Amino acid sequence: KKLMDIQPSQLLKRKVDADDGPSTKKSRYSGDEAEEHALFRGDANAEARALAFRRGSATLKAHPKEIVCEEDLKNLPYIGLTNSAKAGHCKMVAMEILSEGFSDEVEDVLNGSFYKSMKLFTGIFGIGPQTARKWYHDLGMRTLEDVKGKNISLTYEQSLGMEHYDDLNTPIKLEEAECIIKMVEKACNEVCDELTMTLVGGFRRGKSQGHDLDLLISHPEDGKEKGKLVLIIEKLKEHFIYTGRKMDVSNNLNKGNFASSTMDNFEKCFSIFKFNKSWLNSNLEGKAEWKAVRLDLIVVPSHQFAYALLGWTGTKHFEREIRRYARTEMKIVLTSHGMHSLDTKQNFPAETEEEIFQKLQLEYRAPSERCC
Ligand code: TTP
Ligand code: MN
Ligand code: MN
Ligand code: MN
């Protein structure tokens, strides 16, 4: 797609559903690139720079009206309204896009060898920016061929990541997700008919595709959820390529600092599921064609369910911002396990997400409105 085919107004006209909505496809940038590039570089101010770009991009995505000129940027937080070097930088990029249809700076990033290789490497399951950076800078690696050829040692996870690279970098469609949901649901039921399974992550926010499928598993009676994950996995074992380290909560396959701040202690597995394409299309029956799909299963006790639901619905930026707000404005520590007063340590139980918003004196936001 040629750059100049894209009207500047289209580029900045992002509604709240822009997470993967059709409007995004028209534009050359997803809004993540500058943030991503900062995190890839991982230098001294990387986190802060990444956050500034994310905030600017989130502001544009959430803006209800089309942005056509500089004037429209004036009162936008983290862009025209906020007075900082970083906000100024966001504004400059936005203005470039408004007038040219693209940004030279973002183009340079996208076309740069560093960004391209980092994107390739971090697309490997089990590879974060740290390893990818080492490969790029210290080992001079640039392509996936280099990864295969250089005789570097990969963990078991990473070798699976290489083996299923294309599959795992192909988005999961909603129809495929629905199919897997039914299978997991059935397995849960067979293990214990009281187990509940709840869709979280991007699909709960209404996305039509995702990089993985995230499911919470719980039991109405606290404690009864314990030990069920292994049984569920056992039921589905012929469909798994990999079931992760089920109990190892320090198993941090994430990228950026977000992971450490949202790490929780739930029993979970970051798995790779074997999706049979014939499940969707009965014509394919017989000649089984498989596709590897990332599936996250998280087991949560009933009394923490509302918090886990809120914490696992995302987006990552929404989670980061609501937690920051809770801490700084309300003196409350919010996690996927619960919420407590920073001063008195008093715990606040909640049965629903609505109650959590209420306690934080926030207007309720439906999952589809948490796309920032
Ligand atoms: P992801 O599955 O990484 O992201 P997503 O579902 O929003 O988007 P995608 O379609 O690309 O999969 O994570 C889902 C949510 O789970 C995320 O917003 C934050 C939360 N989360 C945690 O709380 N702890 C964790 O360790 C991880 C990996 C995610
Ligand atoms: Mn997800
Ligand atoms: Mn994603
Ligand atoms: Mn996930």
PDB file of C-alpha atoms in Angstrom, residues 82-310:
ATOM      1  CA  THR A  82       0.356  18.410  28.311  1.00  0.00           C
ATOM      2  CA  ASN A  83       3.416  20.566  28.383  1.00  0.00           C
ATOM      3  CA  SER A  84       6.443  18.296  28.234  1.00  0.00           C
ATOM      4  CA  ALA A  85       9.168  17.401  25.786  1.00  0.00           C
ATOM      5  CA  LYS A  86       7.564  13.999  25.277  1.00  0.00           C
ATOM      6  CA  ALA A  87       4.111  15.417  24.594  1.00  0.00           C
ATOM      7  CA  GLY A  88       5.760  17.843  22.198  1.00  0.00           C
ATOM      8  CA  HIS A  89       7.359  14.912  20.434  1.00  0.00           C
ATOM      9  CA  CYS A  90       3.978  13.166  20.080  1.00  0.00           C
ATOM     10  CA  LYS A  91       2.486  16.353  18.721  1.00  0.00           C
ATOM     11  CA  MET A  92       5.272  16.723  16.188  1.00  0.00           C
ATOM     12  CA  VAL A  93       4.696  13.218  14.871  1.00  0.00           C
ATOM     13  CA  ALA A  94       0.927  13.773  14.750  1.00  0.00           C
ATOM     14  CA  MET A  95       1.445  17.017  12.808  1.00  0.00           C
ATOM     15  CA  GLU A  96       3.764  15.329  10.344  1.00  0.00           C
ATOM     16  CA  ILE A  97       1.075  12.738   9.711  1.00  0.00           C
ATOM     17  CA  LEU A  98      -1.562  15.436   9.365  1.00  0.00           C
ATOM     18  CA  SER A  99       0.343  17.332   6.741  1.00  0.00           C
ATOM     19  CA  GLU A 100       2.255  14.604   4.885  1.00  0.00           C
ATOM     20  CA  GLY A 101       0.125  11.527   5.455  1.00  0.00           C
ATOM     21  CA  PHE A 102       3.043   9.826   7.138  1.00  0.00           C
ATOM     22  CA  SER A 103       5.863  10.564   9.540  1.00  0.00           C
ATOM     23  CA  ASP A 104       9.480  10.539   8.400  1.00  0.00           C
ATOM     24  CA  GLU A 105      10.544   9.622  11.890  1.00  0.00           C
ATOM     25  CA  VAL A 106       8.189   6.654  12.155  1.00  0.00           C
ATOM     26  CA  GLU A 107       9.112   5.590   8.614  1.00  0.00           C
ATOM     27  CA  ASP A 108      12.789   5.612   9.570  1.00  0.00           C
ATOM     28  CA  VAL A 109      12.014   3.408  12.556  1.00  0.00           C
ATOM     29  CA  LEU A 110       9.898   0.985  10.530  1.00  0.00           C
ATOM     30  CA  ASN A 111      12.415   0.699   7.725  1.00  0.00           C
ATOM     31  CA  GLY A 112      15.384   0.506  10.053  1.00  0.00           C
ATOM     32  CA  SER A 113      17.288  -2.732  10.351  1.00  0.00           C
ATOM     33  CA  PHE A 114      17.072  -2.701  14.163  1.00  0.00           C
ATOM     34  CA  TYR A 115      13.296  -2.457  14.373  1.00  0.00           C
ATOM     35  CA  LYS A 116      12.771  -5.049  11.650  1.00  0.00           C
ATOM     36  CA  SER A 117      15.048  -7.616  13.266  1.00  0.00           C
ATOM     37  CA  MET A 118      13.696  -6.944  16.754  1.00  0.00           C
ATOM     38  CA  LYS A 119      10.167  -7.408  15.455  1.00  0.00           C
ATOM     39  CA  LEU A 120      11.149 -10.740  13.897  1.00  0.00           C
ATOM     40  CA  PHE A 121      13.007 -11.983  16.968  1.00  0.00           C
ATOM     41  CA  THR A 122      10.443 -10.937  19.574  1.00  0.00           C
ATOM     42  CA  GLY A 123       7.842 -12.676  17.430  1.00  0.00           C
ATOM     43  CA  ILE A 124       9.427 -15.940  18.551  1.00  0.00           C
ATOM     44  CA  PHE A 125       7.539 -17.482  21.471  1.00  0.00           C
ATOM     45  CA  GLY A 126       9.814 -17.214  24.500  1.00  0.00           C
ATOM     46  CA  ILE A 127      12.017 -14.408  23.164  1.00  0.00           C
ATOM     47  CA  GLY A 128      11.806 -11.002  24.817  1.00  0.00           C
ATOM     48  CA  PRO A 129      13.543  -7.748  23.898  1.00  0.00           C
ATOM     49  CA  GLN A 130      16.564  -8.544  26.036  1.00  0.00           C
ATOM     50  CA  THR A 131      17.550 -11.680  24.175  1.00  0.00           C
ATOM     51  CA  ALA A 132      16.580 -10.181  20.845  1.00  0.00           C
ATOM     52  CA  ARG A 133      18.804  -7.176  21.515  1.00  0.00           C
ATOM     53  CA  LYS A 134      21.716  -9.436  22.414  1.00  0.00           C
ATOM     54  CA  TRP A 135      21.237 -11.338  19.176  1.00  0.00           C
ATOM     55  CA  TYR A 136      21.143  -8.125  17.195  1.00  0.00           C
ATOM     56  CA  HIS A 137      23.986  -6.208  18.820  1.00  0.00           C
ATOM     57  CA  ASP A 138      26.335  -8.870  20.149  1.00  0.00           C
ATOM     58  CA  LEU A 139      25.849 -11.689  17.681  1.00  0.00           C
ATOM     59  CA  GLY A 140      25.107  -9.562  14.632  1.00  0.00           C
ATOM     60  CA  MET A 141      21.985 -11.549  13.838  1.00  0.00           C
ATOM     61  CA  ARG A 142      19.375 -10.010  11.544  1.00  0.00           C
ATOM     62  CA  THR A 143      17.009 -12.664  10.203  1.00  0.00           C
ATOM     63  CA  LEU A 144      15.274 -15.866  11.259  1.00  0.00           C
ATOM     64  CA  GLU A 145      17.721 -17.695   9.005  1.00  0.00           C
ATOM     65  CA  ASP A 146      20.455 -16.351  11.273  1.00  0.00           C
ATOM     66  CA  VAL A 147      18.631 -17.806  14.269  1.00  0.00           C
ATOM     67  CA  LYS A 148      18.476 -21.200  12.582  1.00  0.00           C
ATOM     68  CA  GLY A 149      21.986 -21.053  11.244  1.00  0.00           C
ATOM     69  CA  LYS A 150      24.051 -19.562  14.024  1.00  0.00           C
ATOM     70  CA  ASN A 151      23.991 -22.634  16.203  1.00  0.00           C
ATOM     71  CA  ILE A 152      22.743 -20.693  19.184  1.00  0.00           C
ATOM     72  CA  SER A 153      21.183 -22.600  22.027  1.00  0.00           C
ATOM     73  CA  LEU A 154      17.443 -22.180  22.353  1.00  0.00           C
ATOM     74  CA  THR A 155      15.278 -23.245  25.265  1.00  0.00           C
ATOM     75  CA  TYR A 156      12.587 -25.813  24.541  1.00  0.00           C
ATOM     76  CA  GLU A 157       9.971 -23.019  24.433  1.00  0.00           C
ATOM     77  CA  GLN A 158      12.041 -20.986  21.994  1.00  0.00           C
ATOM     78  CA  SER A 159      12.623 -23.946  19.692  1.00  0.00           C
ATOM     79  CA  LEU A 160       8.855 -24.489  19.613  1.00  0.00           C
ATOM     80  CA  GLY A 161       8.564 -20.777  18.874  1.00  0.00           C
ATOM     81  CA  MET A 162      10.835 -21.235  15.880  1.00  0.00           C
ATOM     82  CA  GLU A 163       9.112 -24.396  14.708  1.00  0.00           C
ATOM     83  CA  HIS A 164       5.675 -22.778  14.793  1.00  0.00           C
ATOM     84  CA  TYR A 165       6.778 -19.251  13.966  1.00  0.00           C
ATOM     85  CA  ASP A 166       4.349 -18.597  11.120  1.00  0.00           C
ATOM     86  CA  ASP A 167       1.340 -20.113  12.888  1.00  0.00           C
ATOM     87  CA  LEU A 168       2.001 -18.236  16.093  1.00  0.00           C
ATOM     88  CA  ASN A 169       2.346 -14.977  14.199  1.00  0.00           C
ATOM     89  CA  THR A 170      -0.920 -15.480  12.358  1.00  0.00           C
ATOM     90  CA  PRO A 171      -3.803 -13.902  14.270  1.00  0.00           C
ATOM     91  CA  ILE A 172      -6.427 -16.198  15.777  1.00  0.00           C
ATOM     92  CA  LYS A 173      -9.850 -15.540  14.323  1.00  0.00           C
ATOM     93  CA  LEU A 174     -12.944 -15.295  16.474  1.00  0.00           C
ATOM     94  CA  GLU A 175     -14.423 -18.442  14.866  1.00  0.00           C
ATOM     95  CA  GLU A 176     -11.297 -20.364  15.777  1.00  0.00           C
ATOM     96  CA  ALA A 177     -11.388 -18.981  19.314  1.00  0.00           C
ATOM     97  CA  GLU A 178     -15.025 -20.016  19.683  1.00  0.00           C
ATOM     98  CA  CYS A 179     -14.136 -23.513  18.636  1.00  0.00           C
ATOM     99  CA  ILE A 180     -11.371 -23.812  21.232  1.00  0.00           C
ATOM    100  CA  ILE A 181     -13.617 -22.240  23.875  1.00  0.00           C
ATOM    101  CA  LYS A 182     -16.166 -25.012  23.344  1.00  0.00           C
ATOM    102  CA  MET A 183     -13.493 -27.664  23.713  1.00  0.00           C
ATOM    103  CA  VAL A 184     -12.052 -26.178  26.888  1.00  0.00           C
ATOM    104  CA  GLU A 185     -15.554 -25.746  28.251  1.00  0.00           C
ATOM    105  CA  LYS A 186     -16.309 -29.393  27.595  1.00  0.00           C
ATOM    106  CA  ALA A 187     -13.081 -30.476  29.270  1.00  0.00           C
ATOM    107  CA  CYS A 188     -13.877 -28.294  32.295  1.00  0.00           C
ATOM    108  CA  ASN A 189     -17.303 -29.842  32.540  1.00  0.00           C
ATOM    109  CA  GLU A 190     -15.911 -33.338  32.411  1.00  0.00           C
ATOM    110  CA  VAL A 191     -13.462 -32.527  35.192  1.00  0.00           C
ATOM    111  CA  CYS A 192     -16.108 -30.932  37.406  1.00  0.00           C
ATOM    112  CA  ASP A 193     -19.503 -29.693  36.290  1.00  0.00           C
ATOM    113  CA  GLU A 194     -19.356 -26.680  38.591  1.00  0.00           C
ATOM    114  CA  LEU A 195     -16.213 -25.189  37.042  1.00  0.00           C
ATOM    115  CA  THR A 196     -16.771 -21.935  35.185  1.00  0.00           C
ATOM    116  CA  MET A 197     -14.858 -20.700  32.175  1.00  0.00           C
ATOM    117  CA  THR A 198     -14.750 -17.021  31.238  1.00  0.00           C
ATOM    118  CA  LEU A 199     -13.344 -15.358  28.164  1.00  0.00           C
ATOM    119  CA  VAL A 200     -10.899 -12.538  28.919  1.00  0.00           C
ATOM    120  CA  GLY A 201      -8.176 -10.669  26.980  1.00  0.00           C
ATOM    121  CA  GLY A 202      -8.732  -9.069  23.602  1.00  0.00           C
ATOM    122  CA  PHE A 203     -11.671 -11.238  22.613  1.00  0.00           C
ATOM    123  CA  ARG A 204     -13.608 -10.115  25.700  1.00  0.00           C
ATOM    124  CA  ARG A 205     -12.995  -6.549  24.585  1.00  0.00           C
ATOM    125  CA  GLY A 206     -14.764  -7.425  21.366  1.00  0.00           C
ATOM    126  CA  LYS A 207     -11.772  -7.856  19.086  1.00  0.00           C
ATOM    127  CA  SER A 208     -12.367 -10.048  16.064  1.00  0.00           C
ATOM    128  CA  GLN A 209      -8.871 -11.522  16.222  1.00  0.00           C
ATOM    129  CA  GLY A 210      -6.026 -11.852  18.657  1.00  0.00           C
ATOM    130  CA  HIS A 211      -2.493 -13.084  19.191  1.00  0.00           C
ATOM    131  CA  ASP A 212      -3.789 -15.635  21.663  1.00  0.00           C
ATOM    132  CA  LEU A 213      -6.905 -16.786  23.522  1.00  0.00           C
ATOM    133  CA  ASP A 214      -7.203 -16.026  27.235  1.00  0.00           C
ATOM    134  CA  LEU A 215      -9.568 -17.957  29.511  1.00  0.00           C
ATOM    135  CA  LEU A 216     -10.205 -17.748  33.250  1.00  0.00           C
ATOM    136  CA  ILE A 217     -11.259 -20.896  35.026  1.00  0.00           C
ATOM    137  CA  SER A 218     -12.940 -20.785  38.420  1.00  0.00           C
ATOM    138  CA  HIS A 219     -15.229 -22.654  40.809  1.00  0.00           C
ATOM    139  CA  PRO A 220     -18.081 -21.037  42.784  1.00  0.00           C
ATOM    140  CA  GLU A 221     -16.670 -22.482  45.984  1.00  0.00           C
ATOM    141  CA  ASP A 222     -13.326 -21.041  47.065  1.00  0.00           C
ATOM    142  CA  GLY A 223     -10.541 -23.605  47.014  1.00  0.00           C
ATOM    143  CA  LYS A 224     -12.384 -26.123  44.870  1.00  0.00           C
ATOM    144  CA  GLU A 225     -10.584 -24.745  41.792  1.00  0.00           C
ATOM    145  CA  LYS A 226      -7.267 -26.051  43.123  1.00  0.00           C
ATOM    146  CA  GLY A 227      -5.602 -28.827  41.194  1.00  0.00           C
ATOM    147  CA  LYS A 228      -8.154 -28.690  38.400  1.00  0.00           C
ATOM    148  CA  LEU A 229      -5.827 -27.274  35.748  1.00  0.00           C
ATOM    149  CA  VAL A 230      -3.755 -30.449  35.414  1.00  0.00           C
ATOM    150  CA  LEU A 231      -6.963 -32.441  35.052  1.00  0.00           C
ATOM    151  CA  ILE A 232      -8.269 -30.133  32.335  1.00  0.00           C
ATOM    152  CA  ILE A 233      -4.961 -30.328  30.498  1.00  0.00           C
ATOM    153  CA  GLU A 234      -5.038 -34.099  30.830  1.00  0.00           C
ATOM    154  CA  LYS A 235      -8.469 -34.182  29.154  1.00  0.00           C
ATOM    155  CA  LEU A 236      -7.183 -32.114  26.265  1.00  0.00           C
ATOM    156  CA  LYS A 237      -3.701 -33.558  26.120  1.00  0.00           C
ATOM    157  CA  GLU A 238      -3.871 -34.800  22.540  1.00  0.00           C
ATOM    158  CA  HIS A 239      -4.585 -31.192  21.494  1.00  0.00           C
ATOM    159  CA  PHE A 240      -1.651 -29.556  23.200  1.00  0.00           C
ATOM    160  CA  ILE A 241       1.749 -28.989  21.661  1.00  0.00           C
ATOM    161  CA  TYR A 242       3.002 -27.370  24.851  1.00  0.00           C
ATOM    162  CA  THR A 243       1.395 -26.641  28.208  1.00  0.00           C
ATOM    163  CA  GLY A 244       3.873 -24.268  29.768  1.00  0.00           C
ATOM    164  CA  ARG A 245       5.121 -24.390  33.293  1.00  0.00           C
ATOM    165  CA  LYS A 246       1.838 -24.639  35.093  1.00  0.00           C
ATOM    166  CA  MET A 247       2.837 -23.564  38.573  1.00  0.00           C
ATOM    167  CA  ASP A 248       5.876 -21.468  37.880  1.00  0.00           C
ATOM    168  CA  VAL A 249       4.641 -17.939  38.340  1.00  0.00           C
ATOM    169  CA  SER A 250       8.107 -16.524  37.812  1.00  0.00           C
ATOM    170  CA  ASN A 251       8.052 -17.898  34.280  1.00  0.00           C
ATOM    171  CA  ASN A 252       8.057 -14.550  32.641  1.00  0.00           C
ATOM    172  CA  LEU A 253       7.638 -14.772  28.909  1.00  0.00           C
ATOM    173  CA  ASN A 254       6.556 -11.170  28.691  1.00  0.00           C
ATOM    174  CA  LYS A 255       8.015  -8.110  27.130  1.00  0.00           C
ATOM    175  CA  GLY A 256       8.652  -4.778  28.725  1.00  0.00           C
ATOM    176  CA  ASN A 257       8.139  -3.688  32.298  1.00  0.00           C
ATOM    177  CA  PHE A 258       4.419  -4.235  32.194  1.00  0.00           C
ATOM    178  CA  ALA A 259       4.927  -7.911  32.918  1.00  0.00           C
ATOM    179  CA  SER A 260       6.643  -7.353  36.222  1.00  0.00           C
ATOM    180  CA  SER A 261       4.025  -4.884  37.383  1.00  0.00           C
ATOM    181  CA  THR A 262       1.122  -7.179  36.555  1.00  0.00           C
ATOM    182  CA  MET A 263       2.658 -10.516  37.408  1.00  0.00           C
ATOM    183  CA  ASP A 264       0.190 -12.441  39.519  1.00  0.00           C
ATOM    184  CA  ASN A 265       0.309 -15.674  41.464  1.00  0.00           C
ATOM    185  CA  PHE A 266      -2.511 -17.555  39.796  1.00  0.00           C
ATOM    186  CA  GLU A 267      -2.011 -21.102  38.670  1.00  0.00           C
ATOM    187  CA  LYS A 268      -1.844 -20.801  34.891  1.00  0.00           C
ATOM    188  CA  CYS A 269      -0.462 -22.138  31.690  1.00  0.00           C
ATOM    189  CA  PHE A 270       0.766 -20.250  28.664  1.00  0.00           C
ATOM    190  CA  SER A 271       0.172 -23.058  26.226  1.00  0.00           C
ATOM    191  CA  ILE A 272       0.363 -23.846  22.545  1.00  0.00           C
ATOM    192  CA  PHE A 273      -2.777 -25.541  21.299  1.00  0.00           C
ATOM    193  CA  LYS A 274      -3.109 -27.678  18.195  1.00  0.00           C
ATOM    194  CA  PHE A 275      -6.014 -26.282  16.252  1.00  0.00           C
ATOM    195  CA  ASN A 276      -7.434 -28.612  13.634  1.00  0.00           C
ATOM    196  CA  LYS A 277      -8.658 -26.554  10.702  1.00  0.00           C
ATOM    197  CA  SER A 278     -11.297 -29.154   9.939  1.00  0.00           C
ATOM    198  CA  TRP A 279     -13.096 -28.098  13.133  1.00  0.00           C
ATOM    199  CA  LEU A 280     -14.177 -25.022  11.233  1.00  0.00           C
ATOM    200  CA  ASN A 281     -14.750 -26.501   7.838  1.00  0.00           C
ATOM    201  CA  SER A 282     -16.155 -30.009   7.673  1.00  0.00           C
ATOM    202  CA  ASN A 283     -15.021 -30.297   4.028  1.00  0.00           C
ATOM    203  CA  LEU A 284     -11.455 -30.551   5.248  1.00  0.00           C
ATOM    204  CA  GLU A 285     -12.296 -33.649   7.258  1.00  0.00           C
ATOM    205  CA  GLY A 286      -9.854 -36.455   6.823  1.00  0.00           C
ATOM    206  CA  LYS A 287      -6.859 -34.428   5.788  1.00  0.00           C
ATOM    207  CA  ALA A 288      -6.117 -32.923   9.148  1.00  0.00           C
ATOM    208  CA  GLU A 289      -4.388 -29.607   8.820  1.00  0.00           C
ATOM    209  CA  TRP A 290      -3.094 -28.150  12.019  1.00  0.00           C
ATOM    210  CA  LYS A 291      -2.326 -24.696  13.158  1.00  0.00           C
ATOM    211  CA  ALA A 292      -0.484 -23.840  16.360  1.00  0.00           C
ATOM    212  CA  VAL A 293      -2.393 -21.371  18.525  1.00  0.00           C
ATOM    213  CA  ARG A 294      -1.435 -19.668  21.788  1.00  0.00           C
ATOM    214  CA  LEU A 295      -3.869 -20.411  24.613  1.00  0.00           C
ATOM    215  CA  ASP A 296      -3.647 -18.961  28.125  1.00  0.00           C
ATOM    216  CA  LEU A 297      -5.542 -20.716  30.912  1.00  0.00           C
ATOM    217  CA  ILE A 298      -5.644 -19.002  34.300  1.00  0.00           C
ATOM    218  CA  VAL A 299      -7.195 -20.572  37.383  1.00  0.00           C
ATOM    219  CA  VAL A 300      -8.641 -18.135  39.904  1.00  0.00           C
ATOM    220  CA  PRO A 301     -10.343 -18.632  43.268  1.00  0.00           C
ATOM    221  CA  SER A 302     -13.908 -17.397  43.457  1.00  0.00           C
ATOM    222  CA  HIS A 303     -13.300 -14.545  45.933  1.00  0.00           C
ATOM    223  CA  GLN A 304     -10.714 -12.991  43.582  1.00  0.00           C
ATOM    224  CA  PHE A 305     -12.662 -13.586  40.407  1.00  0.00           C
ATOM    225  CA  ALA A 306     -13.835 -10.007  39.800  1.00  0.00           C
ATOM    226  CA  TYR A 307     -10.283  -8.707  40.195  1.00  0.00           C
ATOM    227  CA  ALA A 308      -8.846 -11.385  37.927  1.00  0.00           C
ATOM    228  CA  LEU A 309     -11.537 -10.615  35.363  1.00  0.00           C
ATOM    229  CA  LEU A 310     -10.660  -6.924  35.439  1.00  0.00           C
TER     230      LEU A 310
END
